[in-house]
Coordinates of C-alpha atoms in Angstrom, one line a residue:
Q12 CA 291.2 29.8 182.3
V13 CA 287.6 30.8 182.2
Q14 CA 285.3 30.2 185.1
L15 CA 281.5 30.5 185.1
V16 CA 279.6 30.7 188.4
E17 CA 275.8 30.5 188.6
S18 CA 273.6 31.6 191.4
G19 CA 270.0 32.1 192.2
G20 CA 268.6 28.6 192.1
G21 CA 266.4 27.3 194.8
L22 CA 263.0 25.8 195.7
V23 CA 259.8 27.6 194.7
Q24 CA 256.2 26.8 194.4
S25 CA 254.4 26.5 191.1
G26 CA 253.7 29.9 189.7
G27 CA 256.6 31.5 191.5
S28 CA 259.7 33.3 190.1
L29 CA 263.4 33.0 190.3
R30 CA 266.3 34.9 188.8
L31 CA 269.4 33.1 187.8
S32 CA 272.7 34.9 187.4
C33 CA 276.0 33.8 185.9
T34 CA 279.3 35.6 186.0
A35 CA 282.3 34.7 184.0
S36 CA 285.9 35.4 185.1
G37 CA 289.3 34.8 183.6
S38 CA 290.9 35.5 180.4
I39 CA 288.1 36.3 178.0
S40 CA 288.8 38.6 175.1
I41 CA 285.3 38.6 173.6
I42 CA 282.0 37.0 174.3
N43 CA 280.0 35.9 171.3
A44 CA 277.1 34.5 173.2
M45 CA 276.0 33.3 176.6
A46 CA 273.2 30.8 177.2
W47 CA 271.3 28.9 179.8
Y48 CA 270.8 25.1 179.4
R49 CA 269.0 22.8 181.7
H50 CA 269.1 19.1 182.4
A51 CA 266.2 17.6 184.1
A52 CA 266.2 14.1 185.5
G53 CA 265.3 11.5 182.9
K54 CA 265.5 14.1 180.1
Q55 CA 268.1 15.3 177.6
R56 CA 269.9 18.5 178.2
E57 CA 268.1 21.3 176.4
L58 CA 268.8 24.9 175.5
V59 CA 266.6 27.3 177.5
A60 CA 267.7 30.6 176.2
V61 CA 270.7 32.2 174.4
I62 CA 271.7 35.8 173.8
T63 CA 274.4 37.1 171.5
A64 CA 276.7 40.0 171.9
G65 CA 274.5 41.9 169.5
G66 CA 271.5 41.4 171.8
T67 CA 269.7 38.8 169.8
S68 CA 268.0 36.3 172.0
K69 CA 266.1 33.0 171.4
Y70 CA 264.2 30.8 173.7
A71 CA 263.0 27.3 173.9
D72 CA 259.3 27.0 173.0
S73 CA 258.6 25.6 176.4
V74 CA 259.7 28.8 178.2
W75 CA 258.9 31.5 175.7
G76 CA 256.9 34.3 177.3
R77 CA 257.8 33.2 180.8
F78 CA 261.6 33.5 180.8
T79 CA 263.7 36.5 179.9
I80 CA 267.4 36.3 179.2
S81 CA 269.6 39.4 179.6
R82 CA 273.2 40.2 179.5
D83 CA 275.9 42.7 180.3
F84 CA 278.9 41.3 178.5
A85 CA 281.0 44.2 179.6
K86 CA 280.6 42.8 183.1
K87 CA 280.6 39.2 181.8
T88 CA 277.2 38.4 183.2
V89 CA 274.0 36.8 181.9
D90 CA 270.8 36.6 183.8
L91 CA 267.7 34.5 183.4
Q92 CA 264.4 35.8 184.9
M93 CA 262.0 32.9 185.3
N94 CA 258.4 33.6 185.9
S95 CA 255.3 31.4 186.1
L96 CA 257.4 28.4 187.0
N97 CA 255.9 25.0 186.9
P98 CA 257.2 21.6 187.9
E99 CA 258.4 20.9 184.4
D100 CA 261.0 23.6 184.9
T101 CA 262.7 21.6 187.6
A102 CA 266.2 20.9 186.5
V103 CA 269.8 21.8 187.0
Y104 CA 270.5 25.0 185.1
F105 CA 273.9 25.5 183.5
C106 CA 275.5 28.7 182.2
N107 CA 277.3 28.4 178.9
L108 CA 279.7 30.8 177.2
R109 CA 280.8 31.0 173.6
D110 CA 283.8 33.0 172.8
H111 CA 284.0 32.3 169.0
P112 CA 281.4 33.3 166.4
M113 CA 279.8 30.3 164.7
T114 CA 277.6 29.9 161.7
D115 CA 275.2 27.9 163.8
F116 CA 273.3 30.3 166.1
F117 CA 272.8 27.5 168.6
A118 CA 276.3 26.3 168.6
V119 CA 277.3 25.3 172.2
G120 CA 280.1 27.3 173.8
R121 CA 283.1 25.7 175.2
Y122 CA 282.8 27.0 178.8
W123 CA 280.3 25.7 181.4
G124 CA 279.4 26.5 184.9
Q125 CA 278.8 24.0 187.6
G126 CA 275.0 24.4 187.5
T127 CA 272.4 25.5 189.9
Q128 CA 269.4 23.5 191.0
V129 CA 265.9 24.8 190.4
T130 CA 263.1 22.9 192.0
V131 CA 259.5 23.8 191.5
S132 CA 256.9 22.2 193.7
S133 CA 253.3 21.7 192.6

């Protein structure tokens, strides 16, 4: 079994910063990619950022330039540094892990964390 545990969420004021962390545990042979998704109230789940084992990263247009994803797959971790937060970033953020390579760069991994709440006040 694979478990993903997120941490770092909380309440911040607009313009503030948070760093989310996700650590995987369990029987994982390889990590193809890890990603952060978010699900805001009244909106569809969306990909925030994804990073591959090779270090290639991609971001949602809405967070580009403000968020930075990083990883240490040897330690089975992925972080998301979030700067210049605004109320539109309020959501539950989920960590996702893909252990199989896929033709689609944005293919969703099969493992999910429980999520961590990020709330940004105006």
